[in-house]
Amino acid sequence: PIFCSRTGSSNDRHERTVWEIRSEEGSFASPVLRISSEADLTSITIRHDQLHGGKQYHWRCTHIDSRGRASLPSKETAFQKLE
């Protein structure tokens, strides 16, 4: 699973989280995965077949509040999917 803690000063309810994963050579403008979820607010599990083994990836998340306002994206974190 990938975990993301809520940051920011908004008192509005945390409505959904946008999860993004990019390849090492890619960018978040065109991520490998972009998932918007109302259920997976602080962690998400990615299916094994969604990423290629042996490759380096970077993830980040953005929280969306009940007024539709987005937080700043989290600091991106690198990980490698094992074969």
mmCIF file of C-alpha atoms in Angstrom:
data_model
loop_
_atom_site.group_PDB
_atom_site.id
_atom_site.type_symbol
_atom_site.label_atom_id
_atom_site.label_comp_id
_atom_site.label_asym_id
_atom_site.label_seq_id
_atom_site.Cartn_x
_atom_site.Cartn_y
_atom_site.Cartn_z
ATOM 1 C CA PRO A 1 0.000 0.000 0.000
ATOM 2 C CA ILE A 2 0.928 3.633 -0.469
ATOM 3 C CA PHE A 3 0.110 5.963 2.441
ATOM 4 C CA CYS A 4 -0.622 9.682 2.414
ATOM 5 C CA SER A 5 -1.387 11.879 5.413
ATOM 6 C CA ARG A 6 -3.689 14.842 5.152
ATOM 7 C CA THR A 7 -2.005 18.212 5.307
ATOM 8 C CA GLY A 8 -3.278 21.749 5.154
ATOM 9 C CA SER A 9 -5.428 23.987 7.298
ATOM 10 C CA SER A 10 -8.832 23.472 5.720
ATOM 11 C CA ASN A 11 -11.603 22.706 8.206
ATOM 12 C CA ASP A 12 -13.705 21.213 5.420
ATOM 13 C CA ARG A 13 -14.169 17.452 5.176
ATOM 14 C CA HIS A 14 -11.598 15.412 3.268
ATOM 15 C CA GLU A 15 -13.811 14.304 0.366
ATOM 16 C CA ARG A 16 -11.435 12.373 -1.906
ATOM 17 C CA THR A 17 -7.798 11.786 -2.760
ATOM 18 C CA VAL A 18 -6.164 11.886 -6.172
ATOM 19 C CA TRP A 19 -3.315 9.352 -6.364
ATOM 20 C CA GLU A 20 -0.699 9.715 -9.095
ATOM 21 C CA ILE A 21 2.182 7.435 -10.067
ATOM 22 C CA ARG A 22 4.737 8.362 -12.708
ATOM 23 C CA SER A 23 7.577 6.356 -14.206
ATOM 24 C CA GLU A 24 11.176 7.361 -13.479
ATOM 25 C CA GLU A 25 11.465 9.036 -16.875
ATOM 26 C CA GLY A 26 7.866 10.304 -16.982
ATOM 27 C CA SER A 27 6.054 13.249 -15.439
ATOM 28 C CA PHE A 28 2.922 13.865 -13.421
ATOM 29 C CA ALA A 29 1.507 15.722 -16.447
ATOM 30 C CA SER A 30 1.096 12.263 -17.992
ATOM 31 C CA PRO A 31 1.258 9.731 -15.132
ATOM 32 C CA VAL A 32 1.234 5.947 -15.466
ATOM 33 C CA LEU A 33 -1.736 5.910 -13.054
ATOM 34 C CA ARG A 34 -4.115 8.616 -11.844
ATOM 35 C CA ILE A 35 -6.797 7.367 -9.473
ATOM 36 C CA SER A 36 -9.408 9.574 -7.810
ATOM 37 C CA SER A 37 -10.964 7.837 -4.818
ATOM 38 C CA GLU A 38 -13.559 8.698 -2.201
ATOM 39 C CA ALA A 39 -12.860 5.405 -0.392
ATOM 40 C CA ASP A 40 -9.040 5.308 -0.335
ATOM 41 C CA LEU A 41 -8.416 8.634 1.388
ATOM 42 C CA THR A 42 -5.111 7.962 3.178
ATOM 43 C CA SER A 43 -3.783 4.744 1.617
ATOM 44 C CA ILE A 44 -4.246 2.778 -1.565
ATOM 45 C CA THR A 45 -3.213 -0.630 -2.829
ATOM 46 C CA ILE A 46 -2.165 -0.882 -6.463
ATOM 47 C CA ARG A 47 -2.903 -4.134 -8.308
ATOM 48 C CA HIS A 48 0.167 -6.160 -9.251
ATOM 49 C CA ASP A 49 -0.576 -5.935 -12.983
ATOM 50 C CA GLN A 50 -0.806 -2.126 -13.054
ATOM 51 C CA LEU A 51 2.985 -1.553 -12.923
ATOM 52 C CA HIS A 52 5.974 -3.226 -14.575
ATOM 53 C CA GLY A 53 8.422 -5.189 -12.416
ATOM 54 C CA GLY A 54 11.976 -3.941 -11.967
ATOM 55 C CA LYS A 55 11.048 -0.324 -12.762
ATOM 56 C CA GLN A 56 11.437 2.793 -10.629
ATOM 57 C CA TYR A 57 8.301 4.888 -9.989
ATOM 58 C CA HIS A 58 7.354 8.028 -8.058
ATOM 59 C CA TRP A 59 4.014 8.669 -6.361
ATOM 60 C CA ARG A 60 2.203 11.628 -4.837
ATOM 61 C CA CYS A 61 -1.303 12.402 -3.633
ATOM 62 C CA THR A 62 -3.552 15.446 -3.490
ATOM 63 C CA HIS A 63 -6.460 15.801 -1.078
ATOM 64 C CA ILE A 64 -9.727 17.347 -2.244
ATOM 65 C CA ASP A 65 -12.015 18.875 0.375
ATOM 66 C CA SER A 66 -15.811 19.014 0.473
ATOM 67 C CA ARG A 67 -15.780 22.331 -1.419
ATOM 68 C CA GLY A 68 -13.717 20.814 -4.248
ATOM 69 C CA ARG A 69 -10.524 22.637 -3.257
ATOM 70 C CA ALA A 70 -7.292 20.755 -3.775
ATOM 71 C CA SER A 71 -4.389 20.698 -1.347
ATOM 72 C CA LEU A 72 -0.882 21.085 -2.624
ATOM 73 C CA PRO A 73 0.391 17.720 -3.895
ATOM 74 C CA SER A 74 2.341 15.708 -1.355
ATOM 75 C CA LYS A 75 6.097 15.420 -1.653
ATOM 76 C CA GLU A 76 6.772 12.770 -4.267
ATOM 77 C CA THR A 77 8.269 9.489 -3.078
ATOM 78 C CA ALA A 78 10.237 6.991 -5.137
ATOM 79 C CA PHE A 79 9.736 3.227 -5.052
ATOM 80 C CA GLN A 80 10.674 0.230 -7.168
ATOM 81 C CA LYS A 81 8.302 -2.542 -8.122
ATOM 82 C CA LEU A 82 9.982 -5.901 -7.696
ATOM 83 C CA GLU A 83 9.938 -8.453 -10.496
#
